[in-house]
Amino acid sequence: MIMKGKKGVILGIANKKSIAYGIAKACQEQGAEMAITFLNERFEQKLAPIAEDLGCGTRLYPCDVSRPEEIKALRDALEKDFGQIDFIVHSIAFAPKEGLSGRFMDISKEAFDVAMDISVYSLIEITRELKPILSNTSSVLTLSYYGGEKYIPNYNLMGVAKAALEMTVKYLAEDLGRDGIRVNAVSAGPIKTLAAAGIGDFSFMLKWNAAHAPLKKNVTIAEVGNSGMYLLSDLSSAVTGEIHYVDGGYNIMGMPAVEFDENGKPHIAWNGESK
Ligand code: NAP
């Protein structure tokens, strides 16, 4: 039981397809105790059975990260439940629809500010506000995507947000290292979730990734969950400031693999189907 005795909070479960759910499940299976959060009352009822399933009992709290008072209330609730906690999972992102398709230069300042606030600043704010109850061997984990490093069609505004998030991980890791607190990100391959549905041509991204990743498949929330759990556990006690890829190896590819037909003619090794 790798997570036995560990207590933590997981933000960003919308449903059982969420990456955060995959991480929560892996943590539960390895003995962790958790609280989870929901965005607003609309989601409270939906999340109640999930909280039950994860063994959270009544530890299901509201937390819209754009509301500082809800983050403070979350800290108070966690302190009551657990005293100290050992891990935080920040699996949250949002960009207005206009930022996820169309011309990049047309993104409004309003959309830019919202995306940076919800998807990036919230990691800093949550970590700072929960720090008084973080143990001195804590681990903070967030979720990124390759579109924060290289151009990905339609990822547009979220790409800029993920680039900022990845640097935030590194600066936070340096700042909190002196307190024994580690901060890392998993950069996951594309997975069909609610958030992903907002990205233009997402099903093509899935096919492309499966066709060109060395492992020739898309990743699952269970696979991201296991890697995330490792980063939350003491197995990664000397790992901080890392962007850890869980993408079937897609990020190592410089160009698509080429196959040759019987006449020696090259073509991209892709039949357009995803596994
Ligand atoms: P998801 O299931 O839709 O999860 C996104 C979560 O963010 C939802 O629980 C959503 O809450 C929450 N959220 C949005 N605005 C919020 C706010 N103001 N306050 C609190 N929570 C808020 O999608 P997901 O794919 O698992 O996304 C989780 C993370 O993984 C995101 O950072 C995403 O960018 C990242 N990621 C996803 C992929 C992918 O392909 N799916 C790949 C790499 C990285 P509601 O649903 O209640 O609105």
PDB file of C-alpha atoms and ligand atoms in Angstrom:
ATOM      1  CA  MET A   1       0.000   0.000   0.000  1.00  0.00           C
ATOM      2  CA  ILE A   2       2.148   2.835  -1.353  1.00  0.00           C
ATOM      3  CA  MET A   3      -0.160   5.642  -0.117  1.00  0.00           C
ATOM      4  CA  LYS A   4      -1.091   4.160   3.277  1.00  0.00           C
ATOM      5  CA  GLY A   5      -1.297   6.938   5.884  1.00  0.00           C
ATOM      6  CA  LYS A   6      -1.392   9.688   3.225  1.00  0.00           C
ATOM      7  CA  LYS A   7      -4.222  12.215   3.256  1.00  0.00           C
ATOM      8  CA  GLY A   8      -5.009  14.689   0.547  1.00  0.00           C
ATOM      9  CA  VAL A   9      -7.420  16.661  -1.594  1.00  0.00           C
ATOM     10  CA  ILE A  10      -8.277  16.218  -5.247  1.00  0.00           C
ATOM     11  CA  LEU A  11      -9.687  19.147  -7.236  1.00  0.00           C
ATOM     12  CA  GLY A  12     -11.056  18.590 -10.740  1.00  0.00           C
ATOM     13  CA  ILE A  13     -13.279  15.514 -10.748  1.00  0.00           C
ATOM     14  CA  ALA A  14     -16.224  16.282 -13.033  1.00  0.00           C
ATOM     15  CA  ASN A  15     -17.210  12.635 -13.579  1.00  0.00           C
ATOM     16  CA  LYS A  16     -15.691   9.153 -13.828  1.00  0.00           C
ATOM     17  CA  LYS A  17     -14.005  10.069 -17.105  1.00  0.00           C
ATOM     18  CA  SER A  18     -11.979  12.882 -15.482  1.00  0.00           C
ATOM     19  CA  ILE A  19      -8.219  12.486 -15.225  1.00  0.00           C
ATOM     20  CA  ALA A  20      -8.555  13.501 -11.562  1.00  0.00           C
ATOM     21  CA  TYR A  21     -10.821  10.486 -11.023  1.00  0.00           C
ATOM     22  CA  GLY A  22      -8.119   8.194 -12.443  1.00  0.00           C
ATOM     23  CA  ILE A  23      -5.605   9.692 -10.002  1.00  0.00           C
ATOM     24  CA  ALA A  24      -8.057   9.472  -7.077  1.00  0.00           C
ATOM     25  CA  LYS A  25      -8.785   5.821  -7.849  1.00  0.00           C
ATOM     26  CA  ALA A  26      -5.080   4.948  -7.964  1.00  0.00           C
ATOM     27  CA  CYS A  27      -4.527   6.748  -4.645  1.00  0.00           C
ATOM     28  CA  GLN A  28      -7.496   4.990  -3.042  1.00  0.00           C
ATOM     29  CA  GLU A  29      -6.289   1.592  -4.231  1.00  0.00           C
ATOM     30  CA  GLN A  30      -2.944   2.304  -2.572  1.00  0.00           C
ATOM     31  CA  GLY A  31      -4.521   3.232   0.776  1.00  0.00           C
ATOM     32  CA  ALA A  32      -4.826   7.061   0.661  1.00  0.00           C
ATOM     33  CA  GLU A  33      -7.648   8.976   2.354  1.00  0.00           C
ATOM     34  CA  MET A  34      -9.071  11.865   0.386  1.00  0.00           C
ATOM     35  CA  ALA A  35     -11.455  14.768   0.118  1.00  0.00           C
ATOM     36  CA  ILE A  36     -12.742  15.884  -3.277  1.00  0.00           C
ATOM     37  CA  THR A  37     -14.266  19.147  -4.475  1.00  0.00           C
ATOM     38  CA  PHE A  38     -17.027  20.285  -6.819  1.00  0.00           C
ATOM     39  CA  LEU A  39     -17.434  23.501  -8.786  1.00  0.00           C
ATOM     40  CA  ASN A  40     -21.011  24.449  -7.874  1.00  0.00           C
ATOM     41  CA  GLU A  41     -24.296  22.957  -6.581  1.00  0.00           C
ATOM     42  CA  ARG A  42     -25.076  21.673 -10.067  1.00  0.00           C
ATOM     43  CA  PHE A  43     -22.222  19.187  -9.632  1.00  0.00           C
ATOM     44  CA  GLU A  44     -22.649  18.400  -5.937  1.00  0.00           C
ATOM     45  CA  GLN A  45     -25.330  15.758  -6.490  1.00  0.00           C
ATOM     46  CA  LYS A  46     -23.445  14.211  -9.400  1.00  0.00           C
ATOM     47  CA  LEU A  47     -20.288  13.930  -7.321  1.00  0.00           C
ATOM     48  CA  ALA A  48     -21.881  12.490  -4.164  1.00  0.00           C
ATOM     49  CA  PRO A  49     -21.830   8.870  -5.427  1.00  0.00           C
ATOM     50  CA  ILE A  50     -18.276   9.356  -6.707  1.00  0.00           C
ATOM     51  CA  ALA A  51     -17.182  10.643  -3.285  1.00  0.00           C
ATOM     52  CA  GLU A  52     -18.816   7.568  -1.762  1.00  0.00           C
ATOM     53  CA  ASP A  53     -17.055   5.279  -4.243  1.00  0.00           C
ATOM     54  CA  LEU A  54     -13.699   6.880  -3.384  1.00  0.00           C
ATOM     55  CA  GLY A  55     -14.265   6.400   0.329  1.00  0.00           C
ATOM     56  CA  CYS A  56     -14.460  10.161   0.982  1.00  0.00           C
ATOM     57  CA  GLY A  57     -17.660   9.891   3.019  1.00  0.00           C
ATOM     58  CA  THR A  58     -18.850  13.460   3.626  1.00  0.00           C
ATOM     59  CA  ARG A  59     -15.546  14.989   2.556  1.00  0.00           C
ATOM     60  CA  LEU A  60     -17.023  16.598  -0.566  1.00  0.00           C
ATOM     61  CA  TYR A  61     -16.522  20.380  -0.609  1.00  0.00           C
ATOM     62  CA  PRO A  62     -17.339  23.286  -2.922  1.00  0.00           C
ATOM     63  CA  CYS A  63     -14.338  24.959  -4.523  1.00  0.00           C
ATOM     64  CA  ASP A  64     -14.630  27.285  -7.471  1.00  0.00           C
ATOM     65  CA  VAL A  65     -11.012  28.403  -7.759  1.00  0.00           C
ATOM     66  CA  SER A  66     -12.080  31.828  -8.996  1.00  0.00           C
ATOM     67  CA  ARG A  67     -13.519  32.429  -5.488  1.00  0.00           C
ATOM     68  CA  PRO A  68     -10.745  32.965  -2.922  1.00  0.00           C
ATOM     69  CA  GLU A  69     -13.224  32.563  -0.041  1.00  0.00           C
ATOM     70  CA  GLU A  70     -14.031  29.014  -1.204  1.00  0.00           C
ATOM     71  CA  ILE A  71     -10.330  28.074  -1.214  1.00  0.00           C
ATOM     72  CA  LYS A  72      -9.995  29.381   2.362  1.00  0.00           C
ATOM     73  CA  ALA A  73     -13.142  27.493   3.422  1.00  0.00           C
ATOM     74  CA  LEU A  74     -11.681  24.347   1.828  1.00  0.00           C
ATOM     75  CA  ARG A  75      -8.543  24.723   3.938  1.00  0.00           C
ATOM     76  CA  ASP A  76     -10.626  25.030   7.120  1.00  0.00           C
ATOM     77  CA  ALA A  77     -12.669  21.951   6.206  1.00  0.00           C
ATOM     78  CA  LEU A  78      -9.544  19.902   5.446  1.00  0.00           C
ATOM     79  CA  GLU A  79      -7.931  21.001   8.699  1.00  0.00           C
ATOM     80  CA  LYS A  80     -10.999  19.791  10.590  1.00  0.00           C
ATOM     81  CA  ASP A  81     -11.017  16.476   8.719  1.00  0.00           C
ATOM     82  CA  PHE A  82      -7.345  15.647   8.682  1.00  0.00           C
ATOM     83  CA  GLY A  83      -5.297  18.176  10.655  1.00  0.00           C
ATOM     84  CA  GLN A  84      -2.480  18.031   8.101  1.00  0.00           C
ATOM     85  CA  ILE A  85      -2.567  16.798   4.510  1.00  0.00           C
ATOM     86  CA  ASP A  86       0.142  15.200   2.353  1.00  0.00           C
ATOM     87  CA  PHE A  87      -0.997  15.846  -1.205  1.00  0.00           C
ATOM     88  CA  ILE A  88      -2.951  18.176  -3.475  1.00  0.00           C
ATOM     89  CA  VAL A  89      -4.095  17.299  -6.990  1.00  0.00           C
ATOM     90  CA  HIS A  90      -4.892  20.347  -9.148  1.00  0.00           C
ATOM     91  CA  SER A  91      -6.611  18.933 -12.248  1.00  0.00           C
ATOM     92  CA  ILE A  92      -8.388  22.076 -13.359  1.00  0.00           C
ATOM     93  CA  ALA A  93      -8.389  24.095 -16.543  1.00  0.00           C
ATOM     94  CA  PHE A  94     -10.779  26.373 -18.330  1.00  0.00           C
ATOM     95  CA  ALA A  95     -10.675  28.601 -21.398  1.00  0.00           C
ATOM     96  CA  PRO A  96     -13.667  30.278 -23.050  1.00  0.00           C
ATOM     97  CA  LYS A  97     -14.636  28.533 -26.300  1.00  0.00           C
ATOM     98  CA  GLU A  98     -13.287  31.389 -28.434  1.00  0.00           C
ATOM     99  CA  GLY A  99      -9.800  30.460 -27.193  1.00  0.00           C
ATOM    100  CA  LEU A 100      -9.946  26.862 -28.424  1.00  0.00           C
ATOM    101  CA  SER A 101     -10.468  27.248 -32.159  1.00  0.00           C
ATOM    102  CA  GLY A 102     -10.176  29.865 -34.890  1.00  0.00           C
ATOM    103  CA  ARG A 103      -7.454  32.490 -35.361  1.00  0.00           C
ATOM    104  CA  PHE A 104      -5.087  32.740 -32.391  1.00  0.00           C
ATOM    105  CA  MET A 105      -4.644  36.494 -32.816  1.00  0.00           C
ATOM    106  CA  ASP A 106      -8.380  37.060 -32.297  1.00  0.00           C
ATOM    107  CA  ILE A 107      -8.337  35.920 -28.652  1.00  0.00           C
ATOM    108  CA  SER A 108      -9.795  38.645 -26.424  1.00  0.00           C
ATOM    109  CA  LYS A 109      -8.118  39.950 -23.285  1.00  0.00           C
ATOM    110  CA  GLU A 110     -11.145  38.787 -21.277  1.00  0.00           C
ATOM    111  CA  ALA A 111     -10.754  35.194 -22.508  1.00  0.00           C
ATOM    112  CA  PHE A 112      -6.987  35.326 -21.917  1.00  0.00           C
ATOM    113  CA  ASP A 113      -7.420  36.582 -18.347  1.00  0.00           C
ATOM    114  CA  VAL A 114     -10.038  33.938 -17.472  1.00  0.00           C
ATOM    115  CA  ALA A 115      -7.916  31.077 -18.843  1.00  0.00           C
ATOM    116  CA  MET A 116      -4.798  32.224 -16.994  1.00  0.00           C
ATOM    117  CA  ASP A 117      -6.719  32.816 -13.776  1.00  0.00           C
ATOM    118  CA  ILE A 118      -8.514  29.436 -13.654  1.00  0.00           C
ATOM    119  CA  SER A 119      -5.845  27.272 -15.273  1.00  0.00           C
ATOM    120  CA  VAL A 120      -2.625  28.780 -13.907  1.00  0.00           C
ATOM    121  CA  TYR A 121      -2.970  31.251 -11.053  1.00  0.00           C
ATOM    122  CA  SER A 122      -5.237  28.837  -9.187  1.00  0.00           C
ATOM    123  CA  LEU A 123      -2.287  26.457  -8.699  1.00  0.00           C
ATOM    124  CA  ILE A 124      -0.341  29.205  -6.913  1.00  0.00           C
ATOM    125  CA  GLU A 125      -3.311  30.308  -4.834  1.00  0.00           C
ATOM    126  CA  ILE A 126      -4.375  26.825  -3.774  1.00  0.00           C
ATOM    127  CA  THR A 127      -0.825  25.869  -2.826  1.00  0.00           C
ATOM    128  CA  ARG A 128      -0.327  29.075  -0.824  1.00  0.00           C
ATOM    129  CA  GLU A 129      -3.680  28.883   0.965  1.00  0.00           C
ATOM    130  CA  LEU A 130      -3.320  25.184   1.847  1.00  0.00           C
ATOM    131  CA  LYS A 131       0.354  25.466   2.802  1.00  0.00           C
ATOM    132  CA  PRO A 132      -0.342  25.928   6.536  1.00  0.00           C
ATOM    133  CA  ILE A 133      -1.833  22.419   6.611  1.00  0.00           C
ATOM    134  CA  LEU A 134       0.674  20.734   4.264  1.00  0.00           C
ATOM    135  CA  SER A 135       3.001  18.226   5.930  1.00  0.00           C
ATOM    136  CA  ASN A 136       6.753  18.643   5.420  1.00  0.00           C
ATOM    137  CA  THR A 137       6.829  15.715   2.958  1.00  0.00           C
ATOM    138  CA  SER A 138       3.912  16.894   0.816  1.00  0.00           C
ATOM    139  CA  SER A 139       3.445  16.594  -2.913  1.00  0.00           C
ATOM    140  CA  VAL A 140       1.472  18.904  -5.206  1.00  0.00           C
ATOM    141  CA  LEU A 141       0.501  17.677  -8.669  1.00  0.00           C
ATOM    142  CA  THR A 142      -1.013  19.456 -11.671  1.00  0.00           C
ATOM    143  CA  LEU A 143      -1.912  18.384 -15.205  1.00  0.00           C
ATOM    144  CA  SER A 144      -0.384  19.720 -18.395  1.00  0.00           C
ATOM    145  CA  TYR A 145      -0.380  18.900 -22.091  1.00  0.00           C
ATOM    146  CA  TYR A 146       2.208  18.944 -24.903  1.00  0.00           C
ATOM    147  CA  GLY A 147       0.355  21.888 -26.484  1.00  0.00           C
ATOM    148  CA  GLY A 148       2.069  24.050 -23.834  1.00  0.00           C
ATOM    149  CA  GLU A 149       5.403  23.191 -25.395  1.00  0.00           C
ATOM    150  CA  LYS A 150       4.751  22.891 -29.136  1.00  0.00           C
ATOM    151  CA  TYR A 151       2.009  24.161 -31.451  1.00  0.00           C
ATOM    152  CA  ILE A 152      -1.073  21.915 -31.526  1.00  0.00           C
ATOM    153  CA  PRO A 153      -3.980  22.910 -33.822  1.00  0.00           C
ATOM    154  CA  ASN A 154      -6.874  24.589 -31.944  1.00  0.00           C
ATOM    155  CA  TYR A 155      -5.218  24.245 -28.528  1.00  0.00           C
ATOM    156  CA  ASN A 156      -4.487  27.974 -28.895  1.00  0.00           C
ATOM    157  CA  LEU A 157      -5.141  29.810 -25.619  1.00  0.00           C
ATOM    158  CA  MET A 158      -4.832  26.668 -23.516  1.00  0.00           C
ATOM    159  CA  GLY A 159      -1.367  26.130 -25.011  1.00  0.00           C
ATOM    160  CA  VAL A 160      -0.252  29.494 -23.640  1.00  0.00           C
ATOM    161  CA  ALA A 161      -1.862  28.663 -20.281  1.00  0.00           C
ATOM    162  CA  LYS A 162      -0.094  25.271 -20.102  1.00  0.00           C
ATOM    163  CA  ALA A 163       3.273  26.896 -20.908  1.00  0.00           C
ATOM    164  CA  ALA A 164       2.696  29.281 -17.989  1.00  0.00           C
ATOM    165  CA  LEU A 165       1.515  26.382 -15.793  1.00  0.00           C
ATOM    166  CA  GLU A 166       4.671  24.373 -16.482  1.00  0.00           C
ATOM    167  CA  MET A 167       6.901  27.300 -15.484  1.00  0.00           C
ATOM    168  CA  THR A 168       4.698  27.866 -12.438  1.00  0.00           C
ATOM    169  CA  VAL A 169       5.440  24.260 -11.419  1.00  0.00           C
ATOM    170  CA  LYS A 170       9.178  24.939 -11.624  1.00  0.00           C
ATOM    171  CA  TYR A 171       9.125  28.240  -9.718  1.00  0.00           C
ATOM    172  CA  LEU A 172       6.808  26.805  -7.047  1.00  0.00           C
ATOM    173  CA  ALA A 173       9.021  23.728  -6.755  1.00  0.00           C
ATOM    174  CA  GLU A 174      12.049  25.898  -6.040  1.00  0.00           C
ATOM    175  CA  ASP A 175      10.168  28.101  -3.592  1.00  0.00           C
ATOM    176  CA  LEU A 176       8.614  25.234  -1.622  1.00  0.00           C
ATOM    177  CA  GLY A 177      11.540  22.821  -1.722  1.00  0.00           C
ATOM    178  CA  ARG A 178      12.922  24.409   1.463  1.00  0.00           C
ATOM    179  CA  ASP A 179       9.693  23.369   3.232  1.00  0.00           C
ATOM    180  CA  GLY A 180       9.954  19.775   2.000  1.00  0.00           C
ATOM    181  CA  ILE A 181       7.061  20.303  -0.417  1.00  0.00           C
ATOM    182  CA  ARG A 182       7.385  18.910  -3.949  1.00  0.00           C
ATOM    183  CA  VAL A 183       5.543  20.257  -7.011  1.00  0.00           C
ATOM    184  CA  ASN A 184       5.258  18.327 -10.292  1.00  0.00           C
ATOM    185  CA  ALA A 185       3.100  18.042 -13.388  1.00  0.00           C
ATOM    186  CA  VAL A 186       1.990  15.108 -15.477  1.00  0.00           C
ATOM    187  CA  SER A 187       1.820  15.992 -19.158  1.00  0.00           C
ATOM    188  CA  ALA A 188      -0.871  13.583 -20.324  1.00  0.00           C
ATOM    189  CA  GLY A 189      -1.633  12.482 -23.857  1.00  0.00           C
ATOM    190  CA  PRO A 190      -5.100  13.391 -25.181  1.00  0.00           C
ATOM    191  CA  ILE A 191      -8.029  11.692 -23.419  1.00  0.00           C
ATOM    192  CA  LYS A 192     -11.718  12.130 -24.203  1.00  0.00           C
ATOM    193  CA  THR A 193     -13.072  14.075 -21.208  1.00  0.00           C
ATOM    194  CA  LEU A 194     -15.544  16.934 -20.719  1.00  0.00           C
ATOM    195  CA  ALA A 195     -12.793  19.560 -20.869  1.00  0.00           C
ATOM    196  CA  ALA A 196     -11.292  17.986 -23.995  1.00  0.00           C
ATOM    197  CA  ALA A 197     -14.651  18.114 -25.774  1.00  0.00           C
ATOM    198  CA  GLY A 198     -14.273  21.908 -25.961  1.00  0.00           C
ATOM    199  CA  ILE A 199     -11.134  21.686 -28.133  1.00  0.00           C
ATOM    200  CA  GLY A 200     -11.716  21.951 -31.884  1.00  0.00           C
ATOM    201  CA  ASP A 201     -11.148  18.688 -33.858  1.00  0.00           C
ATOM    202  CA  PHE A 202     -10.268  16.794 -30.670  1.00  0.00           C
ATOM    203  CA  SER A 203     -11.105  13.393 -32.183  1.00  0.00           C
ATOM    204  CA  PHE A 204      -8.451  14.031 -34.839  1.00  0.00           C
ATOM    205  CA  MET A 205      -5.916  14.750 -32.068  1.00  0.00           C
ATOM    206  CA  LEU A 206      -6.737  11.356 -30.551  1.00  0.00           C
ATOM    207  CA  LYS A 207      -6.242   9.568 -33.862  1.00  0.00           C
ATOM    208  CA  TRP A 208      -3.020  11.404 -34.634  1.00  0.00           C
ATOM    209  CA  ASN A 209      -1.562  10.680 -31.210  1.00  0.00           C
ATOM    210  CA  ALA A 210      -2.435   6.979 -31.337  1.00  0.00           C
ATOM    211  CA  ALA A 211      -0.997   6.670 -34.815  1.00  0.00           C
ATOM    212  CA  HIS A 212       2.291   8.458 -34.102  1.00  0.00           C
ATOM    213  CA  ALA A 213       3.129   7.723 -30.468  1.00  0.00           C
ATOM    214  CA  PRO A 214       5.792   5.005 -30.104  1.00  0.00           C
ATOM    215  CA  LEU A 215       3.329   2.862 -28.118  1.00  0.00           C
ATOM    216  CA  LYS A 216       0.724   3.260 -30.932  1.00  0.00           C
ATOM    217  CA  LYS A 217      -2.162   3.882 -28.549  1.00  0.00           C
ATOM    218  CA  ASN A 218      -3.891   6.588 -26.548  1.00  0.00           C
ATOM    219  CA  VAL A 219      -3.411   6.725 -22.791  1.00  0.00           C
ATOM    220  CA  THR A 220      -6.135   5.991 -20.227  1.00  0.00           C
ATOM    221  CA  ILE A 221      -7.049   7.811 -17.025  1.00  0.00           C
ATOM    222  CA  ALA A 222      -5.910   4.683 -15.139  1.00  0.00           C
ATOM    223  CA  GLU A 223      -2.436   5.005 -16.676  1.00  0.00           C
ATOM    224  CA  VAL A 224      -2.258   8.734 -15.910  1.00  0.00           C
ATOM    225  CA  GLY A 225      -3.657   7.908 -12.455  1.00  0.00           C
ATOM    226  CA  ASN A 226      -0.881   5.448 -11.650  1.00  0.00           C
ATOM    227  CA  SER A 227       1.856   7.847 -12.771  1.00  0.00           C
ATOM    228  CA  GLY A 228       0.199  10.696 -10.865  1.00  0.00           C
ATOM    229  CA  MET A 229      -0.024   8.523  -7.755  1.00  0.00           C
ATOM    230  CA  TYR A 230       3.710   7.788  -8.010  1.00  0.00           C
ATOM    231  CA  LEU A 231       4.429  11.535  -8.030  1.00  0.00           C
ATOM    232  CA  LEU A 232       2.202  11.982  -4.948  1.00  0.00           C
ATOM    233  CA  SER A 233       3.860   9.109  -3.092  1.00  0.00           C
ATOM    234  CA  ASP A 234       7.178   8.798  -1.261  1.00  0.00           C
ATOM    235  CA  LEU A 235       8.468   6.707  -4.187  1.00  0.00           C
ATOM    236  CA  SER A 236       9.184  10.065  -5.872  1.00  0.00           C
ATOM    237  CA  SER A 237      10.634  11.719  -2.749  1.00  0.00           C
ATOM    238  CA  ALA A 238      13.556  13.252  -4.686  1.00  0.00           C
ATOM    239  CA  VAL A 239      11.499  14.390  -7.695  1.00  0.00           C
ATOM    240  CA  THR A 240      10.319  17.990  -7.928  1.00  0.00           C
ATOM    241  CA  GLY A 241       9.772  20.608 -10.625  1.00  0.00           C
ATOM    242  CA  GLU A 242       9.300  17.818 -13.206  1.00  0.00           C
ATOM    243  CA  ILE A 243       6.987  17.728 -16.197  1.00  0.00           C
ATOM    244  CA  HIS A 244       6.458  13.978 -16.467  1.00  0.00           C
ATOM    245  CA  TYR A 245       5.063  12.765 -19.811  1.00  0.00           C
ATOM    246  CA  VAL A 246       2.377  10.076 -19.768  1.00  0.00           C
ATOM    247  CA  ASP A 247       1.612  10.147 -23.485  1.00  0.00           C
ATOM    248  CA  GLY A 248       2.665   6.823 -24.980  1.00  0.00           C
ATOM    249  CA  GLY A 249       5.992   8.507 -25.812  1.00  0.00           C
ATOM    250  CA  TYR A 250       4.463  10.973 -28.291  1.00  0.00           C
ATOM    251  CA  ASN A 251       6.668  13.836 -27.063  1.00  0.00           C
ATOM    252  CA  ILE A 252       9.906  12.201 -28.236  1.00  0.00           C
ATOM    253  CA  MET A 253       8.858  12.145 -31.891  1.00  0.00           C
ATOM    254  CA  GLY A 254      10.592  14.648 -34.186  1.00  0.00           C
ATOM    255  CA  MET A 255       8.677  13.498 -37.266  1.00  0.00           C
ATOM    256  CA  PRO A 256       6.142  10.795 -38.092  1.00  0.00           C
ATOM    257  CA  ALA A 257       7.587   7.358 -38.857  1.00  0.00           C
ATOM    258  CA  VAL A 258       7.664   6.565 -42.573  1.00  0.00           C
ATOM    259  CA  GLU A 259       6.888   3.193 -44.156  1.00  0.00           C
ATOM    260  CA  PHE A 260       7.745   2.085 -47.695  1.00  0.00           C
ATOM    261  CA  ASP A 261       5.325   0.279 -49.972  1.00  0.00           C
ATOM    262  CA  GLU A 262       6.278  -2.624 -52.270  1.00  0.00           C
ATOM    263  CA  ASN A 263       7.492  -0.121 -54.919  1.00  0.00           C
ATOM    264  CA  GLY A 264       9.790   1.589 -52.412  1.00  0.00           C
ATOM    265  CA  LYS A 265       7.511   4.643 -52.233  1.00  0.00           C
ATOM    266  CA  PRO A 266       7.534   6.296 -48.773  1.00  0.00           C
ATOM    267  CA  HIS A 267       4.333   7.198 -46.955  1.00  0.00           C
ATOM    268  CA  ILE A 268       3.475   8.265 -43.428  1.00  0.00           C
ATOM    269  CA  ALA A 269       2.847   5.196 -41.286  1.00  0.00           C
ATOM    270  CA  TRP A 270      -0.745   5.984 -40.448  1.00  0.00           C
ATOM    271  CA  ASN A 271      -3.940   4.339 -41.571  1.00  0.00           C
ATOM    272  CA  GLY A 272      -6.122   6.950 -39.883  1.00  0.00           C
ATOM    273  CA  GLU A 273      -7.477   4.627 -37.243  1.00  0.00           C
ATOM    274  CA  SER A 274      -6.946   4.953 -33.532  1.00  0.00           C
ATOM    275  CA  LYS A 275      -6.758   1.926 -31.296  1.00  0.00           C
TER     276      LYS A 275
HETATM  277  P1  NAP B   1     -12.544  17.355 -16.892  1.00  0.00           P
HETATM  278  O1  NAP B   1     -12.977  16.017 -16.455  1.00  0.00           O
HETATM  279  O2  NAP B   1     -13.549  18.204 -17.583  1.00  0.00           O
HETATM  280  O3  NAP B   1     -11.910  18.118 -15.651  1.00  0.00           O
HETATM  281  C1  NAP B   1     -11.688  19.522 -15.647  1.00  0.00           C
HETATM  282  C2  NAP B   1     -12.079  19.991 -14.289  1.00  0.00           C
HETATM  283  O4  NAP B   1     -11.801  21.387 -14.110  1.00  0.00           O
HETATM  284  C3  NAP B   1     -13.571  19.817 -14.071  1.00  0.00           C
HETATM  285  O5  NAP B   1     -13.778  19.114 -12.868  1.00  0.00           O
HETATM  286  C4  NAP B   1     -14.058  21.252 -13.984  1.00  0.00           C
HETATM  287  O6  NAP B   1     -15.187  21.392 -13.169  1.00  0.00           O
HETATM  288  C5  NAP B   1     -12.850  21.906 -13.333  1.00  0.00           C
HETATM  289  N1  NAP B   1     -12.956  23.351 -13.336  1.00  0.00           N
HETATM  290  C6  NAP B   1     -13.140  24.184 -14.383  1.00  0.00           C
HETATM  291  N2  NAP B   1     -13.250  25.461 -13.948  1.00  0.00           N
HETATM  292  C7  NAP B   1     -13.120  25.404 -12.590  1.00  0.00           C
HETATM  293  C8  NAP B   1     -13.144  26.374 -11.550  1.00  0.00           C
HETATM  294  N3  NAP B   1     -13.346  27.676 -11.784  1.00  0.00           N
HETATM  295  N4  NAP B   1     -12.989  25.972 -10.262  1.00  0.00           N
HETATM  296  C9  NAP B   1     -12.827  24.678  -9.963  1.00  0.00           C
HETATM  297  N5  NAP B   1     -12.810  23.698 -10.905  1.00  0.00           N
HETATM  298  C10 NAP B   1     -12.952  24.067 -12.201  1.00  0.00           C
HETATM  299  O7  NAP B   1     -11.312  17.240 -17.903  1.00  0.00           O
HETATM  300  P2  NAP B   1      -9.848  16.599 -17.766  1.00  0.00           P
HETATM  301  O8  NAP B   1      -9.441  16.330 -19.165  1.00  0.00           O
HETATM  302  O9  NAP B   1      -9.830  15.523 -16.758  1.00  0.00           O
HETATM  303  O10 NAP B   1      -8.998  17.845 -17.272  1.00  0.00           O
HETATM  304  C11 NAP B   1      -8.206  17.854 -16.098  1.00  0.00           C
HETATM  305  C12 NAP B   1      -6.870  18.506 -16.360  1.00  0.00           C
HETATM  306  O11 NAP B   1      -6.115  17.687 -17.249  1.00  0.00           O
HETATM  307  C13 NAP B   1      -6.940  19.878 -17.019  1.00  0.00           C
HETATM  308  O12 NAP B   1      -5.933  20.703 -16.481  1.00  0.00           O
HETATM  309  C14 NAP B   1      -6.621  19.566 -18.467  1.00  0.00           C
HETATM  310  O13 NAP B   1      -6.112  20.685 -19.166  1.00  0.00           O
HETATM  311  C15 NAP B   1      -5.574  18.508 -18.253  1.00  0.00           C
HETATM  312  N6  NAP B   1      -5.266  17.666 -19.424  1.00  0.00           N
HETATM  313  C16 NAP B   1      -6.273  17.065 -20.126  1.00  0.00           C
HETATM  314  C17 NAP B   1      -5.956  16.279 -21.227  1.00  0.00           C
HETATM  315  C18 NAP B   1      -7.041  15.619 -22.032  1.00  0.00           C
HETATM  316  O14 NAP B   1      -6.785  15.282 -23.190  1.00  0.00           O
HETATM  317  N7  NAP B   1      -8.218  15.395 -21.489  1.00  0.00           N
HETATM  318  C19 NAP B   1      -4.611  16.085 -21.592  1.00  0.00           C
HETATM  319  C20 NAP B   1      -3.612  16.694 -20.851  1.00  0.00           C
HETATM  320  C21 NAP B   1      -3.959  17.484 -19.768  1.00  0.00           C
HETATM  321  P3  NAP B   1     -16.642  21.219 -13.875  1.00  0.00           P
HETATM  322  O15 NAP B   1     -16.637  20.057 -14.763  1.00  0.00           O
HETATM  323  O16 NAP B   1     -17.505  21.033 -12.695  1.00  0.00           O
HETATM  324  O17 NAP B   1     -16.863  22.446 -14.673  1.00  0.00           O
END
